[in-house]
Short mmCIF file of C-alpha atoms in Angstrom, two decimals:
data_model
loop_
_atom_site.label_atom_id
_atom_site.label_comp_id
_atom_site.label_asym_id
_atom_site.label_seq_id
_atom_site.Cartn_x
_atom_site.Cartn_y
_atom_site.Cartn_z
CA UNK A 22 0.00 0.00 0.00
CA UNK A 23 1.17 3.26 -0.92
CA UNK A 24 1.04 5.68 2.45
CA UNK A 25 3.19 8.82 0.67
CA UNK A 26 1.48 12.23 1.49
CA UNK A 27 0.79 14.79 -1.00
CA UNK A 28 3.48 16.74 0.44
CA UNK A 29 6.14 13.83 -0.31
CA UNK A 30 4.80 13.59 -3.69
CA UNK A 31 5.09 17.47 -4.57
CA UNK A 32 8.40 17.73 -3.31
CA UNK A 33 9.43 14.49 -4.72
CA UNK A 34 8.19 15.82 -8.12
CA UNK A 35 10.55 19.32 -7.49
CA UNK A 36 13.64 17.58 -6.66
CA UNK A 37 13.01 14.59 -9.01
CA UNK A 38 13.20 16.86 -11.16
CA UNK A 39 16.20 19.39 -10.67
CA UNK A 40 18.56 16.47 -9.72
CA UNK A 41 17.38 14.83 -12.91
CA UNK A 42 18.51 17.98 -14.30
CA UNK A 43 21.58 18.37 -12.93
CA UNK A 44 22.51 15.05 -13.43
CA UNK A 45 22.49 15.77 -17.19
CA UNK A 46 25.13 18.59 -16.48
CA UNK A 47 28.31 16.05 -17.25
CA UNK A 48 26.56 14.98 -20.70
CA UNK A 49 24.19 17.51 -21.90
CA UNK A 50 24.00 17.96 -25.65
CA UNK A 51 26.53 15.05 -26.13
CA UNK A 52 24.88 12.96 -29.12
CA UNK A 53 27.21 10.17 -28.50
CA UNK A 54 25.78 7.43 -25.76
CA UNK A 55 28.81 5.15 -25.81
CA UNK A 56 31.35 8.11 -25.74
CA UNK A 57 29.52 8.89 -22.34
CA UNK A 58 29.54 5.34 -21.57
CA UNK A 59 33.03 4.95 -21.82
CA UNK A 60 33.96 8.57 -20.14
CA UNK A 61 32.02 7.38 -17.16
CA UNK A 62 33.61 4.01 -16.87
CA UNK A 63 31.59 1.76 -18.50
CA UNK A 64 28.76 1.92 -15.85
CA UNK A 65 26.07 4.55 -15.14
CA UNK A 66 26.32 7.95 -14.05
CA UNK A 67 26.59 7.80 -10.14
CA UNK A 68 27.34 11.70 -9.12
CA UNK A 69 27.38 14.58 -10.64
CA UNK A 70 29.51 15.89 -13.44
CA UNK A 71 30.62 19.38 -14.20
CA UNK A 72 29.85 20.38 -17.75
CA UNK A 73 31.88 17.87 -20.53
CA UNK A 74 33.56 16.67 -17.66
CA UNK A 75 35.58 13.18 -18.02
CA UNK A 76 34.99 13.84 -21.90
CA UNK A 77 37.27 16.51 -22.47
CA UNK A 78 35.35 20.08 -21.13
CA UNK A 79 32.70 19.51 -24.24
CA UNK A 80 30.27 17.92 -25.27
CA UNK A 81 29.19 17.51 -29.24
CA UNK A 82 25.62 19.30 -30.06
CA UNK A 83 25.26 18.68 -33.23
CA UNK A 84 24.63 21.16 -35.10
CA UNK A 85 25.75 23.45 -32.75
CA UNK A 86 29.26 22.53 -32.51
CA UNK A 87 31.45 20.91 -30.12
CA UNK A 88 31.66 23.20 -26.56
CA UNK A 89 30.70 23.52 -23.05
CA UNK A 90 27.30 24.87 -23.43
CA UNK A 91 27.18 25.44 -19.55
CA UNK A 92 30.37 27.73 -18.43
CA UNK A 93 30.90 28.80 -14.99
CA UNK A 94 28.84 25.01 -13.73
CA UNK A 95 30.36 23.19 -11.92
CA UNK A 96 29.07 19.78 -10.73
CA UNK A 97 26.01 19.69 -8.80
CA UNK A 98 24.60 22.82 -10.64
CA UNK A 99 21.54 22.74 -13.46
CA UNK A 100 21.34 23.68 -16.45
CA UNK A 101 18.70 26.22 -17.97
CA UNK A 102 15.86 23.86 -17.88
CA UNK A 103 16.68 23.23 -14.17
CA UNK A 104 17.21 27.26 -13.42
CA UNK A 105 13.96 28.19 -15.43
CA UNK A 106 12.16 25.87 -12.92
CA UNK A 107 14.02 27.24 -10.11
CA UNK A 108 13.35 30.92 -10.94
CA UNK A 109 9.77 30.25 -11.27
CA UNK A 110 10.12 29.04 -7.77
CA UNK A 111 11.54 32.08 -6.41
CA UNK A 112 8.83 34.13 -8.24
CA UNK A 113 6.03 31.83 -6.81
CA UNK A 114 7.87 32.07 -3.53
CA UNK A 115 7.30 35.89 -3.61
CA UNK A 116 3.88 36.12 -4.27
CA UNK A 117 3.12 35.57 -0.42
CA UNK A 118 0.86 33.87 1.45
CA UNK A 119 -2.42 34.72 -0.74
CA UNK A 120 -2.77 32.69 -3.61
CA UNK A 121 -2.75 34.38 -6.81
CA UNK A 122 -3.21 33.45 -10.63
CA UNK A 123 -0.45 33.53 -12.50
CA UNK A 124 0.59 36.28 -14.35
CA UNK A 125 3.03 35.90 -16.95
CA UNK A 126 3.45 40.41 -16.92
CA UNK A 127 4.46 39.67 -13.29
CA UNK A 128 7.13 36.80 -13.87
CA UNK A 129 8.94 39.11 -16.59
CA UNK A 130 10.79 41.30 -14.66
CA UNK A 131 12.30 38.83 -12.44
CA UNK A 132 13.33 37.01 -15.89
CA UNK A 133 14.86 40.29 -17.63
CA UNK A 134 16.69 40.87 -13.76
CA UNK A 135 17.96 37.63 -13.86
CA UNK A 136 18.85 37.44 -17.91
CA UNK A 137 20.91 40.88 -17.57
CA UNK A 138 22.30 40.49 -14.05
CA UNK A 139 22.62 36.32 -13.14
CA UNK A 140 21.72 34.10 -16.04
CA UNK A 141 24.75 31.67 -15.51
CA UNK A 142 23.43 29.19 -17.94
CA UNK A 143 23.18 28.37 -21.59
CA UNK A 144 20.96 31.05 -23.01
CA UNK A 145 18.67 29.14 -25.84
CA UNK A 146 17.71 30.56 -28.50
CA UNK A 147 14.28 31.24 -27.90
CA UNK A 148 14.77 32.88 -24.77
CA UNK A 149 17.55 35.34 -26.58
CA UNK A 150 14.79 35.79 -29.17
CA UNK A 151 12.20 36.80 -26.64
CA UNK A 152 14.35 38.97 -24.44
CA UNK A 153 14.71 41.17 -27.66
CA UNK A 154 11.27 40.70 -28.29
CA UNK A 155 10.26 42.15 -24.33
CA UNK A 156 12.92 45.31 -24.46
CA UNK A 157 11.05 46.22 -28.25
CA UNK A 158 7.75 46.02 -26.08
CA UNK A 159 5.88 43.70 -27.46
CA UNK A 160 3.18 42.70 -25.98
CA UNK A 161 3.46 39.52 -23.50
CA UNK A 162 0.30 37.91 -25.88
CA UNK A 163 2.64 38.14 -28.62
CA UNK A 164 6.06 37.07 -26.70
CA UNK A 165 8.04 33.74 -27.98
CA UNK A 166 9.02 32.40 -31.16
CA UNK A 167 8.61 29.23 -33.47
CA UNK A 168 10.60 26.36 -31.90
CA UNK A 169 9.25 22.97 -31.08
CA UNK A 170 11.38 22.56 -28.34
CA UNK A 171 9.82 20.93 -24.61
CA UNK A 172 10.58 23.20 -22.31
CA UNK A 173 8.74 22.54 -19.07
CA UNK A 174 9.39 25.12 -15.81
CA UNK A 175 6.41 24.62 -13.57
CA UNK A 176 7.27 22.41 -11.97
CA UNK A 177 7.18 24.10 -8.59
CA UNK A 178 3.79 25.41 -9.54
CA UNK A 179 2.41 21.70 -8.28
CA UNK A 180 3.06 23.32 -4.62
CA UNK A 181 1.09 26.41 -5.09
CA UNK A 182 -2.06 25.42 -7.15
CA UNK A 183 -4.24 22.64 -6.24
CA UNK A 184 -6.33 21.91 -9.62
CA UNK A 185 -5.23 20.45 -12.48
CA UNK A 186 -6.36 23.23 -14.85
CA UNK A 187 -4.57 25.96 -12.67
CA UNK A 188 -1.24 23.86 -13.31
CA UNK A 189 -2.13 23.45 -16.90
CA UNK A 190 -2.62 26.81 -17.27
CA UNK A 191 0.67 27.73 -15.35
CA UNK A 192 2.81 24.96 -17.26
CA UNK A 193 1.61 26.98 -21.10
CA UNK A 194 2.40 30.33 -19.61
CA UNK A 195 5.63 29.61 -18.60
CA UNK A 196 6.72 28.45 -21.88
CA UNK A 197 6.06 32.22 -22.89
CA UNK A 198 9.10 32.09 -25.34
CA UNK A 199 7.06 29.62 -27.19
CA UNK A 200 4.46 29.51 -29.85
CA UNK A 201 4.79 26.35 -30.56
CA UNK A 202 1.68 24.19 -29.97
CA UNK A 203 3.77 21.00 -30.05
CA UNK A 204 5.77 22.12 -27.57
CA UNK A 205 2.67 24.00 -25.68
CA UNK A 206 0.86 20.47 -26.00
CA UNK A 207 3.77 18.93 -24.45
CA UNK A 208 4.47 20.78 -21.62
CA UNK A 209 0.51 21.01 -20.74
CA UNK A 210 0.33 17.15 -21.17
CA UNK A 211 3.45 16.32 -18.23
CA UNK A 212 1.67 19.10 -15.76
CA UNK A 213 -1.47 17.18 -16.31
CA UNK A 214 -0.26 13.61 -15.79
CA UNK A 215 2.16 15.02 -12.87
CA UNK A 216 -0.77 16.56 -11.38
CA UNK A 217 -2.84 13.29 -11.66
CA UNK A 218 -0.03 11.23 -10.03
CA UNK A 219 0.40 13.69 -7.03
CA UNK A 220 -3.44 12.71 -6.67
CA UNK A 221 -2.49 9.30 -6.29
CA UNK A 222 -2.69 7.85 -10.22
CA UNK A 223 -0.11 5.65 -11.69
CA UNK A 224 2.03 6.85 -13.99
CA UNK A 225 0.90 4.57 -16.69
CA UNK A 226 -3.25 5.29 -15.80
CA UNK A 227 -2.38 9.04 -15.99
CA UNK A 228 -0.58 9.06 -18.88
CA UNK A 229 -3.67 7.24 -20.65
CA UNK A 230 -6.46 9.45 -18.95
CA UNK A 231 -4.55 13.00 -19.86
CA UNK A 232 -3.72 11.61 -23.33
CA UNK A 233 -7.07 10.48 -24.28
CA UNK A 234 -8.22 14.25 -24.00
CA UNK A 235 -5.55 15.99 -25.91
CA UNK A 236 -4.96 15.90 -29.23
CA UNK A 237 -3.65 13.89 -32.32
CA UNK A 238 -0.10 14.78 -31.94
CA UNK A 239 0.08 13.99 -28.59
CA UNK A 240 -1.94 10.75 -28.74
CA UNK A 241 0.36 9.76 -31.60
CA UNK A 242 3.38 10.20 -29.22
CA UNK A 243 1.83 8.28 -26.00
CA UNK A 244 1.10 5.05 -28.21
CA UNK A 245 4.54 5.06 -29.75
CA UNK A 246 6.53 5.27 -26.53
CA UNK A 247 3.98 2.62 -24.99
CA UNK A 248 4.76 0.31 -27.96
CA UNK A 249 8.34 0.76 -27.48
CA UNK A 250 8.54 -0.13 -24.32
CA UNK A 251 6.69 -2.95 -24.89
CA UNK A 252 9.12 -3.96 -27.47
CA UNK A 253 12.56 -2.82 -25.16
CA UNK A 254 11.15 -5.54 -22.72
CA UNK A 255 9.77 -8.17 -24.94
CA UNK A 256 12.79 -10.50 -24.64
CA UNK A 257 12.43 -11.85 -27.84
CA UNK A 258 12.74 -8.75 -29.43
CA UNK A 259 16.33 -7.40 -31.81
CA UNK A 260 15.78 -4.42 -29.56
CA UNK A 261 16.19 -5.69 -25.89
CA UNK A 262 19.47 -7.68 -26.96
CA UNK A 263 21.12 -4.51 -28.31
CA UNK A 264 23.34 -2.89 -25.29
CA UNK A 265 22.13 0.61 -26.07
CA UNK A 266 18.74 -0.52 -25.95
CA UNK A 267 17.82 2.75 -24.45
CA UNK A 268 19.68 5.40 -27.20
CA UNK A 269 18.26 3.44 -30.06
CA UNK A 270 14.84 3.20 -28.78
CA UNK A 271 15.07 6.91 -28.37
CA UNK A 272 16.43 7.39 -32.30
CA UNK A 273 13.78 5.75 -33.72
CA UNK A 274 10.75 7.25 -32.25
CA UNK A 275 11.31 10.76 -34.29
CA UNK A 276 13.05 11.42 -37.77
CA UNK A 277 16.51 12.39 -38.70
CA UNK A 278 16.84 15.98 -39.80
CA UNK A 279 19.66 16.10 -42.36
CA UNK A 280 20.81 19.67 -41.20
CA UNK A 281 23.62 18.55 -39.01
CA UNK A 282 26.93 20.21 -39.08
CA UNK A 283 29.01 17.14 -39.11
CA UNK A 284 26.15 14.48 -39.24
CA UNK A 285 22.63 14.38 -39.03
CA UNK A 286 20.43 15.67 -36.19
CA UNK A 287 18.77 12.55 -34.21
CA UNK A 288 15.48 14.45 -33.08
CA UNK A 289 14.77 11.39 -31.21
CA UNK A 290 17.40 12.53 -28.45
CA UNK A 291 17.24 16.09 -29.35
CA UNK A 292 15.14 19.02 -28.00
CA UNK A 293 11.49 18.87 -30.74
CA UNK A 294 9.04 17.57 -28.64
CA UNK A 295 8.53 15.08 -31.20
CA UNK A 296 11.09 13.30 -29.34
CA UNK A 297 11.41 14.38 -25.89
CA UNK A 298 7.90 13.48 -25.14
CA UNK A 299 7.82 9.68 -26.07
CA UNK A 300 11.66 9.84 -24.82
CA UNK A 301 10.39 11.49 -21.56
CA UNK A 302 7.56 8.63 -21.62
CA UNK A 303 9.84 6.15 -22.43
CA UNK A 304 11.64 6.16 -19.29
CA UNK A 305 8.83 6.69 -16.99
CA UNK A 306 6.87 3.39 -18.26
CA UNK A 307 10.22 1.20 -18.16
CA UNK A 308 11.00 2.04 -14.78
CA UNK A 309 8.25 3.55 -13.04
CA UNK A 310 7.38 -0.25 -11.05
CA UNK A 311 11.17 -1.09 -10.36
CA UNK A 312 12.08 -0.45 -6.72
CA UNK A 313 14.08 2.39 -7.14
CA UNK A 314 13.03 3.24 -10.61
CA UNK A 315 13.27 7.17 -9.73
CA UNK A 316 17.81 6.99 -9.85
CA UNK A 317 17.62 4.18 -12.00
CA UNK A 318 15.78 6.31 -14.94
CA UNK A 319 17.30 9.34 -14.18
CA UNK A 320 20.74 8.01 -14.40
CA UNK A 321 19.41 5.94 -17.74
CA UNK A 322 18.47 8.98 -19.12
CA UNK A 323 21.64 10.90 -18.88
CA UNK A 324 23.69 8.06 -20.27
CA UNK A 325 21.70 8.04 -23.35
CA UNK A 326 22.47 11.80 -24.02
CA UNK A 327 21.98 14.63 -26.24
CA UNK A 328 18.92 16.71 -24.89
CA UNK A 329 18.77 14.69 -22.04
CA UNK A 330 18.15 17.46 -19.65
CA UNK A 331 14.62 18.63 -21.12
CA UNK A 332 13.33 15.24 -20.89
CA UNK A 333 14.80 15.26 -17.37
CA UNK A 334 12.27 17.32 -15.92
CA UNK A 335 9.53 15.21 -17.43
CA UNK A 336 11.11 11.92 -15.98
CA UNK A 337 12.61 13.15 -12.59
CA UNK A 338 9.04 15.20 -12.03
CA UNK A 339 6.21 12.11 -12.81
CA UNK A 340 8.44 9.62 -11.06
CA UNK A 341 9.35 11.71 -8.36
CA UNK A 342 5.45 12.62 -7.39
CA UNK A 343 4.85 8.78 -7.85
CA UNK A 344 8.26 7.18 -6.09
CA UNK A 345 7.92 10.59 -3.64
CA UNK A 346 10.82 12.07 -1.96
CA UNK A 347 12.13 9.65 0.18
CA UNK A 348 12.78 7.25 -2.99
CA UNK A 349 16.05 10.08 -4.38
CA UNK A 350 19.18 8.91 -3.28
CA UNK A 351 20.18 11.19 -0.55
CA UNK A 352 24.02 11.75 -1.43
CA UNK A 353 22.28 13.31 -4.75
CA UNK A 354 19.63 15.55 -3.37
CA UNK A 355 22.01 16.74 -0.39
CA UNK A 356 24.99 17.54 -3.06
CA UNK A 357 22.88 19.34 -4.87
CA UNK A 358 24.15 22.91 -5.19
CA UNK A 359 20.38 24.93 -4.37
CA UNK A 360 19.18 22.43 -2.26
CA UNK A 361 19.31 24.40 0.95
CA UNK A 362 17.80 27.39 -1.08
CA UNK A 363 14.93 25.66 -2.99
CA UNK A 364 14.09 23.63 0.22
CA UNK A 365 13.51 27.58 2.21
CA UNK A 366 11.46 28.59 -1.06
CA UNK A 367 9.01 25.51 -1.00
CA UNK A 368 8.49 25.45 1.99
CA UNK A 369 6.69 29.08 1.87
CA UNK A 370 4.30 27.92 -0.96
CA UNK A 371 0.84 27.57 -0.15
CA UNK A 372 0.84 23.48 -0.57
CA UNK A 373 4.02 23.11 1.46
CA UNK A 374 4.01 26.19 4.05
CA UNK A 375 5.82 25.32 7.32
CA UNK A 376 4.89 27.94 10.56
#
């Protein structure tokens, strides 16, 4: 019998999440799973790494270049999908005790503060494109551009609003440098399911009830990362005898985009939610009924790579409501760098206030 409290569950979802996130640190945008499976000693990650580190100070995003796309990290840090999640904490932290709806006018200036000021991470390229956009004026209706990158940050908004179409709501807003509805979808689909879990769902029961009620894309995605699964485990399959079972399952749920600058892109592993999603879902359904299925998928899912971190939040935040705090190894969560500092920020929102 399960006996984890809501509160275990939320804050399992946050720091599922982050140390998910920084976990990816080491390895993020490296397109090469057995160059990181060599760096790290033939075995999975087991601490933190700082960025490229063991693999020469870079990793290779294709497309992008060889580099270290994180300078100034060091191990036990985030990267920018981990710090957009942690400075929507802070900004839900300092809306006090009253419960307010969220206001994507009153989240900008914390973001331009923090963009000018404190970034300290790798500044994509729809954020650059929408910090232009803001200091033109545009409008916040009309903020964000094209991409069809995943890019989910509300994760700490699971602590402050108790529906599911409050977080819903939250999750599309703070994608505001996106237009995307791929990406939209995506994001709205993980709060939802997340949400559902911290109620007391399965993963695998809220991942079918959210997906039944969004649409085509998204429905497309769920069944194709439940049949692979399926096929990763089915013993008899080419698939479950290959040792990077995990990278190649991830490769062939989305296409190749020949636009690589030494090779092509494999979207699969890469940021389109095309492939982060069923990626993201992937990992979740594989390991979400093993005993300590929360480190085992979020090491997994560093080791197979390239943008590992995006679907890191996905994985580390559904587990982490359904394993619940208590399940993340404790050498992780207490080497985290913010730990100290997210844990005093929670624990003033309205699901999690301590007198």
């Amino acid at each position: 019998m399960n006996t984890l409290t809501k509160e275990e569950r939320i804050k399992g979802a946050f720091y599922g999440a982050i140390v998910g996130d920084a976990l990816c640190l080491g390895s993020h945008y490296e397109y090469d799973a057995q160059k990181i499976f060599e760096a790290y000693g033939q075995k999975p990650i087991t601490k933190f790494m700082s960025p490229g580190e063991k693999m020469g100070g870079a990793t290779h995003g294709i497309g992008w270049g060889e580099r270290n796309y994180h300078p100034g990290k060091k191990a036990g840090g985030t990267t920018d999908y981990g710090y957009y999640n942690i400075l929507v904490l802070e900004h839900l932290a300092s809306l006090g005790e009253v419960k307010k709806d969220f206001d994507v006018k009153g989240l900008l200036p914390h973001c331009m503060n923090r963009f000018e000021n404190n970034w300290g991470s790798w500044i994509c390229t729809m954020t650059k494109e929408t910090y232009a956009q803001v200091k033109r004026g545009m409008p916040v209706e009309q903020l964000g551009g094209m991409s069809n990158a995943m890019a989910i940050r509300h994760v700490a908004a699971h602590a402050y609003y108790k529906t599911e179409e409050e977080i819903a709501d939250v999750a599309r807003k703070v994608m505001f440098t996106h237009k995307n509805e791929e990406a939209l979808s995506g994001g709205e689909f993980f709060a939802r399911v997340t949400h559902q879990v911290i109620q007391g769902e399965t993963p695998f029961d809220a991942i079918e009830n959210v997906a039944v009620n969004m649409n085509q894309f998204i429905q497309m995605k769920v069944q194709q990362a439940i049949e692979k699964v399926k096929e990763e485990a089915d013993k008899s399959s080419a698939l479950s005898k290959e040792k990077f079972a995990d990278d190649l399952a991830l490769t062939s749920m989305a296409k190749l985009w020949d636009i690589g600058r030494s090779e092509p892109i494999r979207v699969g592993k890469a940021s389109p939610t095309e492939g982060t999603l069923p990626g993201s879902i992937y990992f979740i359904l594989k390991y979400a009924h093993k005993e300590d299925g929360l480190n085992l998928a979020l090491a997994a899912n560093a080791m197979v790579g390239g943008d590992n971190a995006s679907r890191a939040i996905a994985i580390g935040m559904v587990l982490g409501a359904y394993k619940g705090l208590r399940s993340l190894q404790v050498q992780w969560l207490e080497s985290l760098e913010q730990y100290h500092y997210c844990e005093s920020l929670l624990n003033k929102l309205p699901l999690l206030k301590t007198t």
